[in-house]
Amino acid sequence: MQTKHWIALASAAALVVGCAAMAPGPSDAEVRAKAAEVMKASFKDRGQAKVDRLTQDETQATCSQYAGKELPKDVAARIEQANLAAIKYPANGNYLGDWKRGEQIAQRGTGFQYSDDPAQPSGANCYACHQLTKQEISYGTIGPSLHNFGKLRGYGDDMKKYAWGKVWNAEAYSACTNMPRFGHAGILTEEQVRDVVALLMDPASPVNQ
Amino acid sequence: MADPMKIRANVVGDSTEVKVLMNHEMETGQRKDAQGKTVPAWFIQNVTATWNGKTVLNAQWGPAVSKNPFLAFKFKGGAKGEKVQITWTDSKGDKRTDEATIA
Amino acid sequence: MDARRREVLKTGGGVSLLALVAAAGWLKPGDALAQGAAWNKAAFETHSLDETMKAFGGSAPAQSKDIAFVSTPDIAENGAVVPVGVSSSIPKTESIAILVEKNPNMLAAVFDIPAGTDPAVSTRIKMGQSSNVYALVKADGKYYVASKEIKVTLGGCGG
Amino acid sequence: MIGTFRAALAVAGIACAVPLVLAQSAADEIEKYRRALQDGNPAELWEARGEEMWKARAGPKNASLERCDLGKGPGVVKGAYAELPRYFADADRVMDLESRLVWCRVALQGMTEADAKRNPFGSPERKADMEALVAYVTGESRGVKMNVSLDHPKMREAYAVGEKIFFFRGGPHDFACATCHGEDGKRIRLQDLPNLTSKAGAQKGYTTWPAYRVSQGELRTFQWRLNDCFRQQRFPELEFTSPASVALTTFLAYNANGAAFDAPAIKR
């Protein structure tokens, strides 16, 4: 049925003579619906990765819809506001954990893949996308360099709070960013976020050397 | 039985250049399979190359040679149409000989 | 090869098999590092250059500038396959060995170089971590060595 | 995967720790490493095994695959991969190479579909016939310019759906294919990431698969590439030859049109 509908649309488009420049295919919404149907038929549960992971939240759906196009300012603002409101700050107001543990979390790339043991703590895989320290040459460039993160921005409480928010839910500051929402999505525990923030913000951390 | 090697032998100036790829797992004895069981060591130990019945290279390998081993060397002489023969023997006593025509 | 083997068996008699094999060019007596052994088990179970030299029955090697690493990168993108090429310009080179200092066992490979074969070989080895790699050459009965550090990186890390 | 490798060498868990080196010389040396690998590609061993398998009689019908129609007529292998995926009238659907090989093993050799699809990705314990067949067929398109046609409406549909899947964000990490493959000049750790939304990037990325992965010691197909990308995207498992995998392949293969196919390659 779906396919016939598709061909019908295509041939209908071909019949519209005079409207030559644009041969309108199915609408964007129709293609998205078809893609959702195709994906549903193509993925299966494996290990901890169940097919319900294909159910998008509003941020994911909106960002997918605008991918490859310019994100309208009001849409971006809506995404950022919703995610900002969802950030959970530490109850005791303590943002900084142990940067040494933070470094291990930044190095570790496992967690949440169907091949991973769910009993093991996840990594944040920061180095996959960011430069952090001078010592580690195997770093990616999808995100900006975070070397001297605290040293350049200052070690004040506002900055600590911002770093916490950014790690917890990056969508709050940059709509449709490539960065996962580590706290919001439960990738890292609150304790782990504290350690990663320490890696960025502790003056003794190799990030700030 | 082991799969065949890929042997290339080409005349370069007054020499023959030989490049070989071998099919072998080269197990170190330290890898674990999907079930978590240690896979026993199993690797090529000896390689011999001959040309016109003359040995042009002899090698002894340990498990630190990479999986699907690669080997390249050159010897003086050799003419188009002549044969180069390579033989390997592994730690289980399996053996494989293949031949290539010099091009 | 089968034909040659049959020939060896046929001739049999009083002559030792080893001598015949040697005569057929399969093994040359006293040939370089191989020492006539089919596979030098002791040498492949050593953890230091000293131990390896003992297993080869040789004395401490002299550093040599006449041994070169060819097409051997300083950094390996993956330790499972590290290309290593060694070439020797020392006259009468009889054999070339490749050793990795920090591997569980040091010796990776030994190549005997008969007269007429270029004293240059290329292969690929496994390295568990960044380490010094040695090229050990036996020439005219004496041992020479050169070394090079190769760094091993791992990528991806998404698992 | 890295876990297995680490175990294989039985070394301390140094995973990603790397000593100090200057970034530029590091890039040069890694380039040197990659060049050195080109000298001998074990993928050739798979190509040879695949060619034998293509010609060997197998299955309940005891037939070879030599009459398999990969789109250019029965038995024509040369250049066939450069025009895949394509619409096949006999199956009334768009197929990539792996889907078509499954189809031929069922139609010509009489296998069940489940048998034809079994063990698509090999391991040292169990080599995959599919990887060998794919190595052989793709090797026969080396040097041929990619030329995927969207003339058929079902190809246009597959392309449009594939594009949507490419940009689909989901899972705990909000990842899409585009997260890593949507911008020029990016890398993950030290590995360069082709921008698959650009012509040049799609050409570079698509035409160098399948590849012998030195980190795994196996030849990996494009179906494997997609399967493993989604694993790292934290998605559930993409099923072998599923419609989503074929749609995504159609999107990427078409974007690579005009570039000479250059695989099986060798990669880390």
XYZ file of C-alpha atoms in Angstrom:
739
model
C 0.000 0.000 0.000
C 2.623 2.413 1.149
C 4.743 1.761 -1.923
C 1.853 2.166 -4.355
C 1.044 5.444 -2.739
C 4.648 6.438 -3.299
C 4.684 5.537 -6.973
C 1.335 7.256 -7.408
C 2.823 10.396 -5.937
C 5.868 10.164 -8.151
C 3.882 9.618 -11.336
C 1.424 12.302 -10.382
C 4.393 14.597 -10.082
C 5.641 13.543 -13.503
C 2.239 14.362 -15.015
C 2.229 17.912 -13.803
C 3.500 19.499 -16.966
C 4.648 23.077 -16.816
C 5.594 22.831 -13.182
C 8.916 21.517 -14.412
C 11.506 22.944 -12.046
C 10.230 21.214 -8.947
C 9.079 17.627 -9.250
C 7.397 17.373 -5.883
C 7.875 13.937 -4.328
C 6.247 12.885 -1.104
C 6.247 15.499 1.635
C 8.932 15.620 4.279
C 6.483 14.347 6.877
C 5.555 11.418 4.651
C 9.197 10.460 4.175
C 9.781 10.693 7.913
C 6.790 8.453 8.562
C 8.068 5.949 6.014
C 11.557 6.044 7.547
C 10.105 5.376 11.004
C 8.205 2.398 9.629
C 11.328 1.057 7.871
C 13.430 1.447 11.020
C 10.840 -0.330 13.127
C 11.079 -3.298 10.776
C 14.890 -3.280 10.738
C 16.149 -3.140 14.316
C 15.854 -5.801 16.992
C 16.493 -5.952 20.723
C 19.976 -7.024 21.640
C 21.408 -7.104 25.134
C 20.585 -3.896 26.946
C 19.756 -2.063 23.689
C 16.018 -2.523 23.149
C 13.992 -1.188 20.224
C 12.330 1.364 22.515
C 15.547 3.372 22.087
C 14.178 4.306 18.674
C 11.339 6.213 20.318
C 12.490 9.819 20.180
C 11.927 12.437 22.835
C 10.933 15.898 21.683
C 14.485 17.206 21.483
C 15.632 14.253 19.375
C 12.613 14.449 17.070
C 12.960 18.182 16.529
C 16.714 18.000 15.947
C 16.248 15.128 13.455
C 13.629 17.125 11.618
C 15.895 20.142 11.205
C 19.110 18.200 10.604
C 21.052 19.495 7.632
C 18.924 22.653 7.598
C 19.095 25.866 9.545
C 17.516 25.590 12.968
C 14.965 28.421 13.442
C 15.840 30.667 16.395
C 12.541 30.142 18.199
C 12.832 26.349 17.869
C 16.383 26.469 19.218
C 15.275 28.646 22.129
C 12.443 26.245 22.954
C 14.822 23.255 23.017
C 17.334 25.102 25.189
C 14.737 26.322 27.670
C 13.161 22.897 28.105
C 16.532 21.234 28.651
C 17.807 23.974 30.951
C 14.765 23.516 33.143
C 15.514 19.783 33.328
C 19.058 20.134 34.717
C 19.474 18.650 38.176
C 22.141 20.377 40.230
C 23.868 18.630 43.149
C 21.759 18.862 46.299
C 24.791 19.645 48.490
C 26.063 22.299 46.081
C 29.328 20.399 45.619
C 30.330 20.448 41.945
C 33.850 19.080 42.147
C 34.759 15.426 42.627
C 38.046 13.670 41.891
C 39.726 14.702 38.620
C 41.714 11.445 38.560
C 38.512 9.444 38.390
C 37.227 12.044 35.941
C 40.183 11.359 33.646
C 39.350 7.629 33.657
C 35.736 8.405 32.792
C 36.911 10.723 29.999
C 39.096 7.935 28.579
C 36.484 5.189 28.766
C 34.338 4.700 25.683
C 32.095 1.880 26.763
C 28.598 1.919 28.195
C 25.068 1.407 26.813
C 26.169 -0.509 23.705
C 24.530 -3.912 23.370
C 28.017 -5.366 23.584
C 28.642 -3.726 26.969
C 28.034 -5.235 30.387
C 25.333 -3.046 31.990
C 26.799 -3.829 35.419
C 29.971 -1.902 34.537
C 30.011 1.892 34.922
C 29.788 3.827 31.651
C 32.449 6.105 30.338
C 31.901 9.573 28.935
C 34.411 9.072 26.081
C 35.298 12.786 26.163
C 38.565 12.152 24.287
C 36.669 10.726 21.324
C 35.606 14.311 20.513
C 37.692 16.719 22.612
C 41.278 17.538 23.352
C 41.595 17.762 27.129
C 45.191 17.344 28.239
C 48.587 17.776 26.651
C 49.480 14.190 27.546
C 46.798 12.511 25.459
C 47.484 12.829 21.728
C 44.734 10.424 20.713
C 41.821 12.855 20.870
C 39.022 13.745 18.465
C 37.961 17.074 17.019
C 34.165 16.827 16.788
C 33.981 19.150 19.782
C 36.260 22.085 20.686
C 39.509 21.682 22.634
C 38.885 21.799 26.370
C 42.537 22.154 27.280
C 42.862 24.806 30.029
C 39.077 24.852 30.388
C 39.082 26.244 33.928
C 42.314 28.203 33.612
C 40.923 30.259 30.718
C 37.462 30.792 32.161
C 38.226 31.091 35.860
C 37.462 28.735 38.705
C 34.489 30.629 40.151
C 31.226 29.065 41.305
C 29.273 30.312 38.279
C 31.749 28.611 35.994
C 31.513 25.388 38.007
C 27.743 25.515 37.759
C 27.958 26.103 34.002
C 30.386 23.186 33.546
C 28.021 20.978 35.531
C 25.075 22.043 33.381
C 26.999 21.513 30.156
C 28.013 17.965 31.107
C 24.577 17.177 32.530
C 22.592 18.478 29.559
C 24.417 20.206 26.707
C 21.148 20.841 24.867
C 20.437 23.516 27.468
C 23.184 25.718 26.004
C 23.404 24.658 22.380
C 20.320 23.243 20.725
C 20.924 20.141 18.613
C 24.551 19.862 19.720
C 26.410 16.642 18.950
C 27.144 16.178 22.659
C 25.189 13.596 24.661
C 23.189 14.712 27.694
C 25.273 12.731 30.170
C 23.335 13.449 33.358
C 19.906 13.971 31.834
C 20.001 10.670 29.926
C 21.471 8.772 32.871
C 24.668 7.924 31.014
C 26.721 9.083 33.989
C 25.756 9.031 37.658
C 25.745 12.267 39.661
C 29.017 11.117 41.264
C 30.604 10.592 37.834
C 29.452 14.019 36.604
C 31.126 15.497 39.669
C 34.393 13.743 38.727
C 34.217 14.942 35.117
C 33.515 18.512 36.242
C 36.589 18.220 38.487
C 38.645 17.171 35.482
C 37.574 20.423 33.785
C 37.565 22.761 36.772
C 40.079 21.566 39.363
C 43.201 23.771 39.126
C 45.304 20.641 39.797
C 43.738 18.704 36.913
C 45.989 18.006 33.881
C 43.347 19.788 31.799
C 44.492 23.059 33.399
C 48.245 22.483 33.067
C 43.037 -27.758 5.665
C 44.552 -24.320 5.609
C 43.581 -21.935 2.832
C 46.101 -21.075 0.125
C 48.673 -18.291 0.364
C 48.842 -15.350 -1.994
C 52.346 -15.156 -3.441
C 53.645 -12.473 -5.759
C 57.091 -12.841 -7.302
C 58.317 -10.156 -9.659
C 61.603 -9.535 -11.418
C 63.085 -6.228 -10.251
C 66.419 -5.503 -11.952
C 68.674 -8.517 -11.411
C 66.598 -9.750 -8.460
C 63.246 -11.282 -7.707
C 60.998 -9.568 -5.185
C 58.683 -11.906 -3.291
C 55.626 -10.824 -1.311
C 53.536 -13.367 0.554
C 50.244 -13.253 2.448
C 49.346 -16.334 4.474
C 46.031 -17.475 5.886
C 46.625 -18.110 9.563
C 45.057 -17.085 12.879
C 48.441 -16.796 14.663
C 46.795 -17.360 18.047
C 48.917 -16.087 20.923
C 47.378 -18.432 23.497
C 46.068 -15.420 25.381
C 42.928 -14.494 23.452
C 39.528 -15.425 24.854
C 36.696 -16.538 22.565
C 33.083 -15.327 22.758
C 32.405 -17.831 25.557
C 35.329 -16.485 27.567
C 37.455 -19.576 27.042
C 41.143 -19.103 26.342
C 42.044 -20.043 22.796
C 45.229 -22.144 22.794
C 48.362 -20.882 21.072
C 48.519 -21.857 17.428
C 50.910 -20.147 15.061
C 53.238 -20.620 12.118
C 56.701 -21.592 13.359
C 58.688 -22.178 10.207
C 58.649 -20.651 6.760
C 60.858 -21.749 3.901
C 61.106 -20.175 0.479
C 62.790 -21.958 -2.418
C 63.574 -21.052 -5.990
C 64.728 -23.752 -8.409
C 65.142 -26.045 -5.413
C 67.486 -23.584 -3.684
C 66.494 -22.139 -0.318
C 66.234 -18.378 -0.595
C 64.817 -17.700 2.867
C 64.272 -19.580 6.113
C 62.296 -18.093 8.955
C 61.268 -19.011 12.463
C 58.262 -17.187 13.855
C 56.671 -16.778 17.240
C 53.048 -15.859 18.011
C 53.928 -12.140 17.837
C 53.822 -12.244 14.053
C 50.464 -10.711 13.042
C 47.421 -12.712 12.051
C 47.308 -13.444 8.310
C 51.065 -12.888 8.083
C 52.800 -10.779 5.491
C 56.371 -11.369 4.365
C 58.486 -9.588 1.763
C 62.074 -10.251 0.666
C 64.312 -10.193 -2.407
C 66.873 -12.598 -3.836
C 69.411 -12.310 -6.655
C 68.463 -14.077 -9.865
C 65.153 -15.487 -10.957
C 63.622 -15.219 -14.400
C 60.091 -14.796 -15.633
C 58.303 -18.143 -15.735
C 60.414 -19.760 -13.021
C 58.779 -20.910 -9.825
C 59.045 -19.730 -6.252
C 57.742 -22.081 -3.607
C 56.778 -21.190 -0.047
C 56.108 -23.688 2.738
C 54.957 -23.017 6.262
C 54.601 -25.354 9.215
C 52.634 -24.386 12.308
C 52.729 -25.336 15.971
C 50.093 -28.039 15.427
C 52.217 -29.580 12.698
C 49.896 -28.383 9.918
C 51.712 -27.583 6.738
C 50.957 -25.723 3.563
C 52.972 -25.278 0.359
C 52.100 -22.914 -2.460
C 53.869 -21.914 -5.607
C 53.974 -18.779 -7.728
C 55.355 -18.103 -11.158
C 57.837 -15.243 -11.359
C 56.387 -12.415 -13.414
C 58.580 -31.094 -2.112
C 56.916 -34.466 -1.765
C 59.189 -35.792 -4.484
C 62.240 -34.592 -2.624
C 60.980 -36.122 0.582
C 60.485 -39.489 -1.109
C 63.965 -39.270 -2.508
C 65.327 -38.649 0.976
C 63.485 -41.638 2.353
C 64.527 -43.882 -0.536
C 68.212 -43.148 -0.189
C 67.931 -43.837 3.520
C 70.490 -46.406 4.604
C 73.528 -45.403 6.588
C 73.365 -41.705 5.868
C 71.618 -39.621 8.493
C 68.415 -37.928 7.433
C 69.653 -34.600 8.730
C 72.743 -34.728 6.545
C 70.625 -35.473 3.530
C 68.237 -32.680 4.289
C 71.194 -30.397 4.720
C 72.635 -31.548 1.433
C 69.326 -30.846 -0.240
C 69.672 -27.256 0.868
C 66.951 -27.382 3.509
C 69.258 -26.766 6.396
C 72.781 -25.575 6.363
C 74.847 -26.757 9.304
C 75.634 -23.957 11.720
C 73.351 -21.725 9.752
C 73.013 -18.430 11.587
C 70.590 -18.035 14.483
C 68.622 -21.163 13.731
C 71.485 -23.308 15.085
C 70.170 -26.307 13.201
C 67.079 -26.455 15.391
C 63.726 -26.647 13.620
C 62.226 -24.077 15.974
C 64.266 -22.500 18.696
C 61.747 -22.786 21.546
C 64.139 -21.382 24.147
C 64.758 -18.248 22.096
C 61.017 -17.603 21.699
C 60.521 -17.696 25.474
C 62.977 -14.984 26.469
C 62.222 -11.722 28.251
C 65.400 -9.736 27.753
C 68.004 -9.254 25.064
C 70.561 -11.005 27.329
C 68.351 -14.065 27.598
C 67.736 -14.086 23.868
C 71.472 -13.896 23.172
C 72.015 -16.833 25.536
C 69.374 -18.846 23.691
C 71.126 -18.038 20.409
C 74.483 -18.947 21.929
C 75.880 -15.519 21.135
C 77.577 -12.759 23.094
C 76.320 -9.226 23.663
C 75.629 -7.538 20.332
C 77.391 -4.360 19.228
C 75.301 -1.307 18.376
C 75.372 -0.796 14.632
C 74.484 2.078 12.326
C 74.513 -0.335 9.398
C 71.147 -1.763 10.360
C 68.137 0.255 9.182
C 64.437 0.098 9.847
C 62.679 0.416 6.492
C 59.018 1.457 6.071
C 58.597 1.192 9.821
C 56.455 3.979 11.291
C 57.183 5.578 14.692
C 53.500 5.251 15.575
C 51.214 2.300 14.920
C 47.528 3.032 14.596
C 46.874 -0.447 15.911
C 49.164 -2.797 17.800
C 47.710 -5.934 16.210
C 49.538 -5.118 12.987
C 52.785 -3.175 13.110
C 54.763 -3.138 9.854
C 58.478 -3.671 10.457
C 61.174 -3.814 7.807
C 64.840 -4.419 8.609
C 67.755 -4.091 6.252
C 71.418 -4.732 7.010
C 74.416 -3.421 5.122
C 76.840 -5.394 7.283
C 78.896 -7.708 5.042
C 78.121 -11.419 5.325
C 74.795 -10.921 7.064
C 73.542 -14.386 7.918
C 70.354 -13.663 9.744
C 67.999 -10.941 10.969
C 65.821 -11.145 14.080
C 63.048 -8.803 15.252
C 62.440 -8.400 18.987
C 59.931 -6.346 20.973
C 61.128 -5.319 24.414
C 57.749 -5.117 26.143
C 55.966 -8.057 24.524
C 55.222 -11.068 26.786
C 58.033 -12.846 24.915
C 60.626 -10.688 23.213
C 61.458 -12.550 20.050
C 58.958 -12.108 17.234
C 60.758 -13.566 14.229
C 64.137 -14.755 12.933
C 65.060 -14.833 9.268
C 68.043 -16.728 7.930
C 69.496 -15.053 4.878
C 71.261 -17.470 2.517
C 73.944 -16.131 0.171
C 72.214 -14.476 -2.773
C 69.265 -13.207 -0.741
C 69.135 -9.484 0.096
C 69.777 -8.882 3.818
C 66.403 -7.127 4.053
C 63.035 -8.464 5.179
C 59.616 -6.944 5.845
C 56.869 -8.403 7.970
C 54.152 -7.338 10.424
C 54.168 -7.961 14.136
C 51.932 -7.572 17.186
C 52.820 -5.111 19.914
C 50.978 -5.083 23.224
C 52.067 -1.546 24.014
C 54.519 1.172 23.029
C 58.003 -0.329 23.173
C 61.522 -0.459 21.847
C 61.876 -2.769 18.882
C 65.260 -4.375 18.213
C 66.721 -5.519 14.938
C 69.380 -8.099 15.732
C 71.755 -9.103 12.964
C 74.246 -11.948 12.833
C 77.030 -11.332 10.338
C 80.181 -13.372 9.907
C 79.541 -15.018 13.274
C 79.177 -11.744 15.183
C 76.062 -10.031 16.505
C 74.925 -6.444 15.900
C 71.840 -4.579 17.034
C 69.834 -1.431 16.304
C 66.672 -0.260 18.045
C 63.730 2.002 17.453
C 60.823 3.067 19.631
C 57.371 2.400 18.210
C 54.339 3.927 19.875
C 51.062 2.062 19.786
C 47.794 3.991 19.832
C 44.264 2.728 20.076
C 41.415 4.523 18.497
C 37.658 4.770 18.586
C 37.212 3.512 22.107
C 33.461 3.356 21.609
C 34.301 -0.273 22.289
C 36.253 -5.374 20.221
C 39.063 -3.482 21.839
C 38.525 -5.683 24.874
C 39.176 -8.787 22.809
C 42.233 -7.263 21.282
C 43.617 -6.301 24.621
C 43.047 -9.794 25.928
C 44.743 -11.175 22.836
C 47.957 -9.464 23.692
C 47.575 -9.882 27.426
C 48.891 -6.489 28.305
C 48.026 -4.030 30.991
C 44.954 -1.930 30.291
C 46.608 0.944 28.550
C 43.655 1.283 26.176
C 43.908 4.847 25.062
C 46.899 6.139 26.946
C 49.533 7.396 24.585
C 52.829 9.015 25.433
C 53.715 12.563 24.554
C 54.327 13.245 20.914
C 53.884 16.333 18.809
C 50.579 16.202 16.998
C 51.900 16.960 13.515
C 54.640 14.354 13.516
C 52.073 11.932 14.923
C 49.839 12.538 11.918
C 52.787 12.021 9.551
C 53.787 8.780 11.220
C 50.243 7.453 11.149
C 50.143 8.283 7.448
C 53.375 6.288 7.095
C 51.745 3.410 8.993
C 48.754 3.433 6.658
C 51.010 3.506 3.598
C 53.029 0.557 4.869
C 49.844 -1.478 5.212
C 48.933 -0.948 1.557
C 51.876 -3.125 0.523
C 50.012 -6.342 1.266
C 46.300 -6.517 2.000
C 45.041 -9.767 3.547
C 41.655 -8.956 1.971
C 43.126 -10.745 -1.053
C 42.880 -13.971 0.913
C 39.134 -13.387 1.291
C 38.791 -12.470 -2.391
C 40.438 -15.747 -3.384
C 38.262 -17.773 -1.029
C 35.159 -15.937 -2.250
C 35.903 -16.601 -5.905
C 36.227 -20.296 -5.176
C 32.978 -20.202 -3.231
C 31.219 -18.364 -6.059
C 32.155 -21.147 -8.460
C 31.597 -24.089 -6.112
C 28.422 -26.140 -6.140
C 26.582 -25.857 -2.828
C 23.192 -26.047 -1.161
C 20.283 -28.488 -1.637
C 20.253 -27.770 -5.387
C 23.985 -28.414 -5.646
C 24.431 -25.338 -7.812
C 27.072 -22.641 -8.002
C 26.391 -18.910 -7.898
C 27.775 -18.440 -11.389
C 24.286 -17.760 -12.787
C 23.509 -15.217 -10.072
C 22.227 -11.961 -11.579
C 23.776 -9.063 -9.698
C 21.966 -6.602 -11.939
C 24.048 -6.734 -15.110
C 22.746 -10.134 -16.219
C 23.273 -13.677 -14.941
C 26.915 -14.345 -14.100
C 28.174 -10.822 -14.743
C 30.328 -9.904 -11.752
C 32.655 -7.340 -13.309
C 31.496 -3.849 -12.387
C 28.276 -5.072 -10.774
C 29.001 -3.644 -7.325
C 29.478 -0.116 -8.677
C 25.786 -0.125 -9.694
C 24.413 -1.486 -6.434
C 22.040 -1.064 -4.666
C 19.474 -1.347 -7.456
C 15.865 -2.311 -7.987
C 15.424 -5.976 -8.934
C 12.153 -6.770 -10.699
C 12.263 -10.488 -9.826
C 12.282 -9.638 -6.120
C 10.301 -6.413 -6.567
C 12.530 -4.552 -4.175
C 15.752 -2.612 -3.843
C 18.706 -4.809 -2.917
C 22.286 -4.212 -1.916
C 24.962 -6.799 -2.709
C 24.459 -8.825 0.459
C 20.673 -8.942 -0.021
C 21.193 -10.089 -3.587
C 23.654 -12.794 -2.561
C 21.108 -14.085 -0.045
C 18.502 -14.052 -2.809
C 20.757 -16.039 -5.177
C 21.694 -18.582 -2.527
C 17.986 -19.196 -1.946
C 16.892 -19.113 -5.605
C 19.851 -20.907 -7.213
C 21.253 -23.076 -4.449
C 17.972 -23.886 -2.717
C 19.020 -22.716 0.749
C 16.472 -21.423 3.211
C 16.633 -17.691 3.736
C 17.653 -18.249 7.359
C 20.571 -20.441 6.278
C 21.645 -17.975 3.609
C 21.716 -15.168 6.197
C 23.390 -17.139 8.983
C 26.735 -15.917 10.377
C 27.110 -12.808 8.188
C 30.067 -11.465 10.192
C 32.938 -13.870 10.775
C 35.195 -14.518 13.747
C 38.406 -16.519 14.131
C 36.242 -19.397 15.344
C 33.839 -19.181 12.457
C 34.709 -17.634 9.107
C 31.794 -16.039 7.253
C 31.071 -17.244 3.703
C 29.268 -13.949 3.124
C 32.391 -11.873 3.804
C 34.388 -13.944 1.331
C 31.714 -13.703 -1.379
C 31.439 -9.954 -0.865
C 35.236 -9.586 -1.024
C 35.304 -11.382 -4.366
C 32.383 -9.525 -5.946
C 33.466 -6.076 -4.770
C 37.052 -6.727 -5.879
C 35.674 -7.196 -9.391
C 34.540 -3.551 -9.352
C 37.900 -2.114 -8.345
C 38.583 0.946 -10.466
C 35.015 1.092 -11.814
C 33.199 4.409 -11.340
C 30.270 4.331 -8.923
C 27.096 4.591 -10.968
C 23.973 4.012 -8.884
C 20.742 4.959 -10.633
C 17.684 6.460 -8.957
C 15.538 6.058 -12.078
C 13.245 3.553 -10.427
C 10.742 5.059 -7.955
C 11.648 2.463 -5.345
C 15.272 3.578 -5.564
C 14.163 7.169 -5.036
C 12.119 6.043 -2.057
C 15.065 4.085 -0.608
C 17.333 7.103 -1.063
C 14.881 9.469 0.671
C 14.323 7.039 3.538
C 18.058 6.411 3.847
C 18.676 10.121 4.146
C 16.147 10.395 6.989
C 17.753 7.453 8.802
C 21.143 9.118 8.409
C 19.889 12.154 10.309
C 17.749 10.232 12.836
C 18.836 11.025 16.410
C 17.982 8.561 19.095
C 19.079 6.351 21.952
C 20.546 7.404 25.301
C 23.336 9.397 23.604
C 21.180 11.295 21.036
C 23.469 9.993 18.297
C 22.716 9.953 14.575
C 25.001 8.903 11.721
C 25.330 12.636 11.111
C 26.767 13.219 14.603
C 30.119 11.868 13.451
C 29.753 12.072 9.676
C 28.121 15.434 9.089
C 31.045 17.865 9.005
C 34.331 18.175 7.128
C 37.728 17.667 8.728
C 36.614 15.973 11.941
C 38.102 12.953 13.606
C 37.179 10.613 16.465
C 40.270 9.987 18.568
C 42.860 9.848 15.761
C 40.562 8.393 13.104
C 39.456 10.703 10.328
C 35.708 10.827 9.831
C 34.481 11.298 6.277
C 31.681 13.861 5.971
C 29.138 11.614 4.292
C 26.823 14.523 3.551
C 29.363 15.957 1.093
C 30.131 14.492 -2.315
C 33.850 14.107 -1.640
C 33.259 12.613 1.798
C 30.689 10.092 0.617
C 33.001 9.110 -2.232
C 35.956 8.594 0.078
C 33.935 6.749 2.699
C 31.831 4.523 0.500
C 34.434 3.443 -2.031
C 36.828 2.118 0.634
C 34.483 -0.536 2.028
C 34.658 -3.494 2.388
C 37.965 -3.466 4.215
C 40.351 -5.736 6.055
C 40.329 -4.400 9.609
C 43.728 -4.955 11.148
C 42.228 -4.415 14.612
C 40.015 -7.453 14.052
C 41.956 -9.497 11.533
C 38.792 -9.937 9.478
C 37.396 -8.608 6.241
C 34.370 -6.439 6.990
C 31.543 -5.672 4.578
C 29.444 -2.530 4.249
C 26.597 -4.313 6.055
C 29.009 -4.866 8.934
C 30.078 -1.215 8.821
C 26.478 -0.065 9.268
C 25.723 -2.707 11.900
C 28.720 -1.696 13.990
C 28.122 2.045 13.605
C 24.638 1.581 15.075
C 26.073 -0.511 17.900
C 28.339 2.408 18.784
C 25.407 4.786 18.339
C 23.855 2.803 21.218
C 20.976 1.724 18.982
C 19.456 -1.770 19.067
C 20.883 -4.170 16.494
C 20.443 -3.362 12.825
C 19.360 -6.611 11.200
C 21.460 -8.002 8.374
C 20.098 -6.935 4.946
C 17.153 -5.164 6.636
C 15.254 -2.498 4.652
C 16.841 0.275 6.752
C 20.340 -1.032 5.980
C 19.570 -1.153 2.256
C 17.995 2.333 2.303
C 21.003 3.819 4.094
C 23.359 2.053 1.682
C 21.379 3.467 -1.242
C 21.707 6.985 0.173
C 25.468 6.663 0.649
C 26.230 4.732 -2.550
C 24.353 7.219 -4.712
C 26.183 10.118 -3.069
C 29.443 8.388 -4.006
C 28.567 8.313 -7.724
C 31.368 9.316 -10.060
C 34.214 8.103 -7.850
C 36.265 5.047 -8.763
C 35.518 2.140 -6.449
C 38.673 1.262 -4.495
C 38.055 -1.745 -2.257
C 38.486 -4.169 -0.574
C 40.731 -1.786 1.315
C 42.804 -2.137 4.470
C 42.099 -0.061 7.573
C 42.970 -0.046 11.224
